[in-house]
Amino acid sequence: LFADADGESHLGDIELDVSLIQYAPPAPALELTDPVEAQRFVWIRFPEGWQDAAHVSPRRQVFVLIEGEIECWTSSGDRRTVKPGDRVLMEDTTGKGHGARTVDGVAFGLMIALE
């Protein structure tokens, strides 16, 4: 999620650069990105029927969905259903923001603050 110069929010895809690194010898090498500083994290539970019309992200953060489904949308009309295992880099800290709602029950995730 990000906001453009006009304040419209959008969904986009990014590719991460990874390198093969011997991270935890003697385990086989893994593909890792460069480290990203994080401030803190919270577990987050969205109750059944939770919905918000629009809000900006309170800070630059990463959301990882663990259970359930969340549908999100942007001011530019993009829509996406976030499913368990999906990760969302949330950078729309200005502009018109994004909306979200639970899909068929509760959802549970992890929010990692980057600032």
CSV table of N, CA and C in Angstrom, one decimal:
chain,number,residue,atom,x,y,z
A,1,LEU,N,0.8,-1.2,0.0
A,1,LEU,CA,0.0,0.0,0.0
A,1,LEU,C,0.9,1.2,0.0
A,2,PHE,N,0.6,2.2,-0.9
A,2,PHE,CA,1.3,3.4,-0.9
A,2,PHE,C,0.4,4.5,-1.4
A,3,ALA,N,0.8,5.8,-1.1
A,3,ALA,CA,0.1,7.0,-1.6
A,3,ALA,C,1.0,7.7,-2.7
A,4,ASP,N,0.3,8.1,-3.8
A,4,ASP,CA,1.1,8.8,-4.8
A,4,ASP,C,1.1,10.3,-4.5
A,5,ALA,N,1.7,11.1,-5.3
A,5,ALA,CA,1.9,12.6,-5.1
A,5,ALA,C,0.5,13.3,-4.9
A,6,ASP,N,-0.5,12.7,-5.5
A,6,ASP,CA,-1.9,13.3,-5.4
A,6,ASP,C,-2.7,12.8,-4.2
A,7,GLY,N,-2.1,12.0,-3.4
A,7,GLY,CA,-2.7,11.4,-2.2
A,7,GLY,C,-3.6,10.2,-2.5
A,8,GLU,N,-3.6,9.7,-3.7
A,8,GLU,CA,-4.4,8.5,-4.0
A,8,GLU,C,-3.6,7.3,-3.5
A,9,SER,N,-4.3,6.4,-2.9
A,9,SER,CA,-3.7,5.2,-2.4
A,9,SER,C,-3.8,4.1,-3.5
A,10,HIS,N,-2.7,3.2,-3.5
A,10,HIS,CA,-2.6,2.2,-4.5
A,10,HIS,C,-2.1,0.9,-3.8
A,11,LEU,N,-2.4,-0.2,-4.5
A,11,LEU,CA,-1.8,-1.5,-4.1
A,11,LEU,C,-0.8,-1.8,-5.2
A,12,GLY,N,0.3,-2.4,-4.9
A,12,GLY,CA,1.3,-2.7,-5.9
A,12,GLY,C,2.1,-3.9,-5.4
A,13,ASP,N,2.9,-4.5,-6.3
A,13,ASP,CA,3.7,-5.6,-6.0
A,13,ASP,C,5.2,-5.2,-6.0
A,14,ILE,N,6.0,-5.7,-5.1
A,14,ILE,CA,7.4,-5.4,-5.1
A,14,ILE,C,8.2,-6.7,-5.2
A,15,GLU,N,9.4,-6.7,-5.7
A,15,GLU,CA,10.3,-7.8,-5.6
A,15,GLU,C,11.4,-7.5,-4.7
A,16,LEU,N,11.8,-8.5,-3.9
A,16,LEU,CA,12.9,-8.3,-2.9
A,16,LEU,C,14.2,-8.9,-3.5
A,17,ASP,N,15.3,-8.2,-3.3
A,17,ASP,CA,16.6,-8.8,-3.7
A,17,ASP,C,17.0,-9.7,-2.5
A,18,VAL,N,17.4,-10.9,-2.9
A,18,VAL,CA,17.9,-11.9,-1.9
A,18,VAL,C,19.3,-12.4,-2.3
A,19,SER,N,20.0,-12.8,-1.3
A,19,SER,CA,21.3,-13.4,-1.5
A,19,SER,C,21.4,-14.7,-0.7
A,20,LEU,N,22.0,-15.7,-1.3
A,20,LEU,CA,22.2,-17.0,-0.6
A,20,LEU,C,23.3,-16.9,0.5
A,21,ILE,N,22.8,-17.1,1.7
A,21,ILE,CA,23.7,-16.8,2.9
A,21,ILE,C,23.7,-18.0,3.8
A,22,GLN,N,24.8,-18.4,4.4
A,22,GLN,CA,24.9,-19.4,5.4
A,22,GLN,C,24.5,-18.7,6.7
A,23,TYR,N,23.2,-18.8,7.0
A,23,TYR,CA,22.6,-18.0,8.1
A,23,TYR,C,22.8,-18.7,9.4
A,24,ALA,N,22.6,-20.0,9.5
A,24,ALA,CA,22.6,-20.7,10.8
A,24,ALA,C,23.4,-22.0,10.6
A,25,PRO,N,24.7,-22.0,10.4
A,25,PRO,CA,25.5,-23.2,10.2
A,25,PRO,C,25.2,-24.2,11.3
A,26,PRO,N,25.2,-25.5,11.1
A,26,PRO,CA,25.5,-26.1,9.8
A,26,PRO,C,24.3,-26.3,8.9
A,27,ALA,N,23.2,-25.6,9.2
A,27,ALA,CA,22.0,-25.7,8.3
A,27,ALA,C,22.4,-25.2,6.9
A,28,PRO,N,21.7,-25.7,5.8
A,28,PRO,CA,22.0,-25.3,4.5
A,28,PRO,C,21.8,-23.8,4.3
A,29,ALA,N,22.4,-23.1,3.4
A,29,ALA,CA,22.3,-21.7,3.1
A,29,ALA,C,20.8,-21.4,2.8
A,30,LEU,N,20.4,-20.2,3.1
A,30,LEU,CA,19.1,-19.7,2.9
A,30,LEU,C,19.2,-18.4,2.0
A,31,GLU,N,18.1,-18.0,1.4
A,31,GLU,CA,18.0,-16.8,0.7
A,31,GLU,C,17.5,-15.7,1.6
A,32,LEU,N,18.3,-14.6,1.8
A,32,LEU,CA,17.9,-13.6,2.8
A,32,LEU,C,18.0,-12.2,2.1
A,33,THR,N,17.2,-11.3,2.5
A,33,THR,CA,17.3,-9.9,2.1
A,33,THR,C,18.3,-9.2,3.0
A,34,ASP,N,18.6,-7.9,2.7
A,34,ASP,CA,19.3,-7.1,3.6
A,34,ASP,C,18.5,-6.9,4.8
A,35,PRO,N,19.0,-6.7,6.0
A,35,PRO,CA,18.2,-6.4,7.2
A,35,PRO,C,17.4,-5.2,7.1
A,36,VAL,N,16.2,-5.2,7.7
A,36,VAL,CA,15.4,-4.0,7.8
A,36,VAL,C,15.2,-3.7,9.3
A,37,GLU,N,15.4,-2.5,9.7
A,37,GLU,CA,15.2,-2.2,11.1
A,37,GLU,C,13.7,-2.2,11.4
A,38,ALA,N,13.4,-2.7,12.6
A,38,ALA,CA,12.0,-2.7,13.1
A,38,ALA,C,12.0,-2.2,14.5
A,39,GLN,N,10.9,-1.5,14.8
A,39,GLN,CA,10.8,-0.8,16.1
A,39,GLN,C,10.1,-1.8,17.1
A,40,ARG,N,9.0,-2.4,16.7
A,40,ARG,CA,8.2,-3.3,17.6
A,40,ARG,C,7.2,-4.0,16.8
A,41,PHE,N,6.5,-5.0,17.4
A,41,PHE,CA,5.4,-5.6,16.7
A,41,PHE,C,4.3,-5.9,17.6
A,42,VAL,N,3.1,-6.0,17.1
A,42,VAL,CA,1.9,-6.4,17.8
A,42,VAL,C,1.1,-7.5,17.1
A,43,TRP,N,0.5,-8.3,17.9
A,43,TRP,CA,-0.5,-9.3,17.4
A,43,TRP,C,-1.8,-8.5,17.2
A,44,ILE,N,-2.5,-8.8,16.1
A,44,ILE,CA,-3.7,-8.0,15.9
A,44,ILE,C,-4.8,-9.0,15.5
A,45,ARG,N,-6.0,-8.8,16.2
A,45,ARG,CA,-7.2,-9.6,15.9
A,45,ARG,C,-8.3,-8.7,15.4
A,46,PHE,N,-8.8,-9.1,14.2
A,46,PHE,CA,-9.9,-8.3,13.6
A,46,PHE,C,-11.2,-9.2,13.9
A,47,PRO,N,-12.1,-8.6,14.7
A,47,PRO,CA,-13.4,-9.4,15.0
A,47,PRO,C,-14.2,-9.6,13.8
A,48,GLU,N,-15.0,-10.6,13.9
A,48,GLU,CA,-16.0,-10.9,12.8
A,48,GLU,C,-16.8,-9.7,12.5
A,49,GLY,N,-17.0,-9.3,11.2
A,49,GLY,CA,-17.8,-8.2,10.8
A,49,GLY,C,-17.0,-6.8,10.9
A,50,TRP,N,-15.7,-6.8,11.3
A,50,TRP,CA,-15.0,-5.6,11.4
A,50,TRP,C,-14.8,-5.0,10.0
A,51,GLN,N,-15.0,-3.6,9.9
A,51,GLN,CA,-14.9,-2.9,8.7
A,51,GLN,C,-14.5,-1.5,8.9
A,52,ASP,N,-13.7,-0.9,8.1
A,52,ASP,CA,-13.3,0.5,8.2
A,52,ASP,C,-13.4,1.1,6.8
A,53,ALA,N,-14.0,2.3,6.6
A,53,ALA,CA,-14.2,2.9,5.3
A,53,ALA,C,-12.9,3.4,4.7
A,54,ALA,N,-12.0,4.1,5.5
A,54,ALA,CA,-10.8,4.6,5.0
A,54,ALA,C,-9.9,5.1,6.1
A,55,HIS,N,-8.7,4.8,6.1
A,55,HIS,CA,-7.7,5.4,7.1
A,55,HIS,C,-6.3,5.2,6.4
A,56,VAL,N,-5.4,6.1,6.9
A,56,VAL,CA,-4.0,5.9,6.5
A,56,VAL,C,-3.3,5.0,7.5
A,57,SER,N,-2.2,4.5,7.0
A,57,SER,CA,-1.4,3.7,8.0
A,57,SER,C,-0.8,4.6,9.0
A,58,PRO,N,-0.8,4.3,10.3
A,58,PRO,CA,-0.3,5.2,11.3
A,58,PRO,C,1.2,5.3,11.3
A,59,ARG,N,1.9,4.4,10.6
A,59,ARG,CA,3.4,4.4,10.5
A,59,ARG,C,3.7,3.5,9.3
A,60,ARG,N,4.9,3.5,8.9
A,60,ARG,CA,5.4,2.5,7.9
A,60,ARG,C,5.5,1.2,8.6
A,61,GLN,N,4.8,0.2,8.1
A,61,GLN,CA,4.8,-1.1,8.8
A,61,GLN,C,4.5,-2.2,7.8
A,62,VAL,N,4.8,-3.5,8.3
A,62,VAL,CA,4.5,-4.7,7.6
A,62,VAL,C,3.4,-5.4,8.3
A,63,PHE,N,2.4,-5.9,7.5
A,63,PHE,CA,1.3,-6.7,8.1
A,63,PHE,C,1.4,-8.1,7.5
A,64,VAL,N,1.4,-9.1,8.4
A,64,VAL,CA,1.4,-10.5,8.0
A,64,VAL,C,0.2,-11.1,8.5
A,65,LEU,N,-0.7,-11.7,7.6
A,65,LEU,CA,-1.9,-12.3,8.0
A,65,LEU,C,-1.6,-13.8,8.3
A,66,ILE,N,-2.1,-14.2,9.4
A,66,ILE,CA,-1.9,-15.6,9.9
A,66,ILE,C,-3.1,-16.4,9.8
A,67,GLU,N,-4.3,-15.9,10.1
A,67,GLU,CA,-5.6,-16.6,10.0
A,67,GLU,C,-6.6,-15.7,9.4
A,68,GLY,N,-7.6,-16.3,8.7
A,68,GLY,CA,-8.8,-15.6,8.2
A,68,GLY,C,-8.4,-14.9,6.9
A,69,GLU,N,-9.3,-14.0,6.5
A,69,GLU,CA,-9.1,-13.2,5.2
A,69,GLU,C,-9.5,-11.8,5.5
A,70,ILE,N,-8.7,-10.8,4.9
A,70,ILE,CA,-9.0,-9.4,4.9
A,70,ILE,C,-9.1,-8.9,3.5
A,71,GLU,N,-10.2,-8.2,3.2
A,71,GLU,CA,-10.3,-7.5,1.9
A,71,GLU,C,-9.9,-6.1,2.1
A,72,CYS,N,-9.0,-5.6,1.3
A,72,CYS,CA,-8.6,-4.2,1.4
A,72,CYS,C,-8.8,-3.5,0.0
A,73,TRP,N,-9.0,-2.2,0.1
A,73,TRP,CA,-9.2,-1.4,-1.1
A,73,TRP,C,-8.6,-0.1,-1.0
A,74,THR,N,-8.3,0.6,-2.1
A,74,THR,CA,-7.6,1.9,-2.1
A,74,THR,C,-8.5,3.0,-2.7
A,75,SER,N,-8.1,4.2,-2.5
A,75,SER,CA,-8.8,5.3,-3.1
A,75,SER,C,-8.8,5.3,-4.6
A,76,SER,N,-7.8,4.6,-5.2
A,76,SER,CA,-7.8,4.6,-6.6
A,76,SER,C,-8.6,3.4,-7.2
A,77,GLY,N,-9.3,2.6,-6.3
A,77,GLY,CA,-10.1,1.6,-6.8
A,77,GLY,C,-9.5,0.2,-6.8
A,78,ASP,N,-8.2,0.1,-6.4
A,78,ASP,CA,-7.6,-1.3,-6.3
A,78,ASP,C,-8.3,-2.1,-5.2
A,79,ARG,N,-8.4,-3.4,-5.4
A,79,ARG,CA,-9.0,-4.3,-4.4
A,79,ARG,C,-8.1,-5.5,-4.3
A,80,ARG,N,-7.9,-6.1,-3.1
A,80,ARG,CA,-7.2,-7.3,-3.0
A,80,ARG,C,-7.6,-8.0,-1.7
A,81,THR,N,-7.7,-9.3,-1.8
A,81,THR,CA,-8.0,-10.1,-0.6
A,81,THR,C,-6.7,-10.7,-0.1
A,82,VAL,N,-6.4,-10.4,1.2
A,82,VAL,CA,-5.2,-10.8,1.8
A,82,VAL,C,-5.5,-12.1,2.5
A,83,LYS,N,-4.7,-13.1,2.3
A,83,LYS,CA,-5.0,-14.5,2.8
A,83,LYS,C,-3.8,-14.9,3.7
A,84,PRO,N,-4.0,-16.0,4.5
A,84,PRO,CA,-2.9,-16.4,5.4
A,84,PRO,C,-1.6,-16.6,4.7
A,85,GLY,N,-0.6,-16.0,5.3
A,85,GLY,CA,0.8,-16.1,4.7
A,85,GLY,C,1.1,-14.9,3.8
A,86,ASP,N,0.1,-14.1,3.4
A,86,ASP,CA,0.4,-12.9,2.7
A,86,ASP,C,1.0,-11.8,3.6
A,87,ARG,N,1.9,-11.0,2.9
A,87,ARG,CA,2.6,-9.9,3.6
A,87,ARG,C,2.3,-8.6,2.9
A,88,VAL,N,2.0,-7.5,3.6
A,88,VAL,CA,1.7,-6.3,3.0
A,88,VAL,C,2.6,-5.2,3.6
A,89,LEU,N,3.4,-4.5,2.8
A,89,LEU,CA,4.2,-3.4,3.2
A,89,LEU,C,3.3,-2.2,3.1
A,90,MET,N,3.0,-1.6,4.3
A,90,MET,CA,2.0,-0.5,4.4
A,90,MET,C,2.8,0.9,4.5
A,91,GLU,N,2.8,1.6,3.4
A,91,GLU,CA,3.5,2.9,3.4
A,91,GLU,C,2.6,4.1,3.1
A,92,ASP,N,1.3,3.9,3.1
A,92,ASP,CA,0.3,5.0,2.8
A,92,ASP,C,0.1,5.8,4.1
A,93,THR,N,1.1,6.5,4.6
A,93,THR,CA,1.0,7.2,5.8
A,93,THR,C,0.4,8.6,5.6
A,94,THR,N,0.2,9.0,4.3
A,94,THR,CA,-0.4,10.3,3.9
A,94,THR,C,-1.5,10.0,2.9
A,95,GLY,N,-2.3,11.0,2.5
A,95,GLY,CA,-3.2,10.8,1.4
A,95,GLY,C,-4.6,10.3,1.9
A,96,LYS,N,-5.3,9.7,1.0
A,96,LYS,CA,-6.7,9.3,1.3
A,96,LYS,C,-6.8,8.0,2.0
A,97,GLY,N,-5.7,7.2,2.1
A,97,GLY,CA,-5.7,6.0,2.9
A,97,GLY,C,-6.4,4.8,2.1
A,98,HIS,N,-6.6,3.7,2.9
A,98,HIS,CA,-7.2,2.5,2.4
A,98,HIS,C,-8.3,2.0,3.4
A,99,GLY,N,-9.2,1.2,2.9
A,99,GLY,CA,-10.2,0.6,3.7
A,99,GLY,C,-10.0,-0.9,3.8
A,100,ALA,N,-10.6,-1.5,4.8
A,100,ALA,CA,-10.4,-2.9,5.0
A,100,ALA,C,-11.6,-3.5,5.7
A,101,ARG,N,-11.8,-4.8,5.5
A,101,ARG,CA,-12.9,-5.5,6.2
A,101,ARG,C,-12.5,-7.0,6.3
A,102,THR,N,-13.1,-7.6,7.4
A,102,THR,CA,-12.9,-9.1,7.5
A,102,THR,C,-13.8,-9.8,6.5
A,103,VAL,N,-13.4,-11.0,6.1
A,103,VAL,CA,-14.2,-11.8,5.2
A,103,VAL,C,-14.5,-13.1,5.9
A,104,ASP,N,-15.8,-13.3,6.1
A,104,ASP,CA,-16.3,-14.6,6.7
A,104,ASP,C,-15.6,-14.9,8.0
A,105,GLY,N,-15.7,-14.1,9.0
A,105,GLY,CA,-15.2,-14.5,10.3
A,105,GLY,C,-14.1,-13.6,10.8
A,106,VAL,N,-13.4,-14.0,11.8
A,106,VAL,CA,-12.3,-13.2,12.4
A,106,VAL,C,-11.0,-13.4,11.6
A,107,ALA,N,-10.1,-12.5,11.8
A,107,ALA,CA,-8.8,-12.6,11.1
A,107,ALA,C,-7.7,-12.3,12.2
A,108,PHE,N,-6.6,-12.8,12.1
A,108,PHE,CA,-5.5,-12.7,13.1
A,108,PHE,C,-4.2,-12.5,12.3
A,109,GLY,N,-3.4,-11.5,12.8
A,109,GLY,CA,-2.2,-11.2,12.1
A,109,GLY,C,-1.1,-10.6,13.0
A,110,LEU,N,-0.1,-10.2,12.4
A,110,LEU,CA,1.1,-9.6,13.1
A,110,LEU,C,1.4,-8.3,12.3
A,111,MET,N,1.6,-7.2,13.1
A,111,MET,CA,1.9,-5.9,12.5
A,111,MET,C,3.3,-5.6,13.1
A,112,ILE,N,4.2,-5.3,12.1
A,112,ILE,CA,5.6,-5.0,12.5
A,112,ILE,C,5.9,-3.5,12.1
A,113,ALA,N,6.2,-2.7,13.1
A,113,ALA,CA,6.4,-1.3,12.9
A,113,ALA,C,7.9,-1.1,12.4
A,114,LEU,N,8.0,-0.4,11.3
A,114,LEU,CA,9.3,-0.1,10.7
A,114,LEU,C,9.8,1.3,11.1
A,115,GLU,N,9.0,2.1,11.7
A,115,GLU,CA,9.4,3.5,12.1
A,115,GLU,C,8.9,3.7,13.5
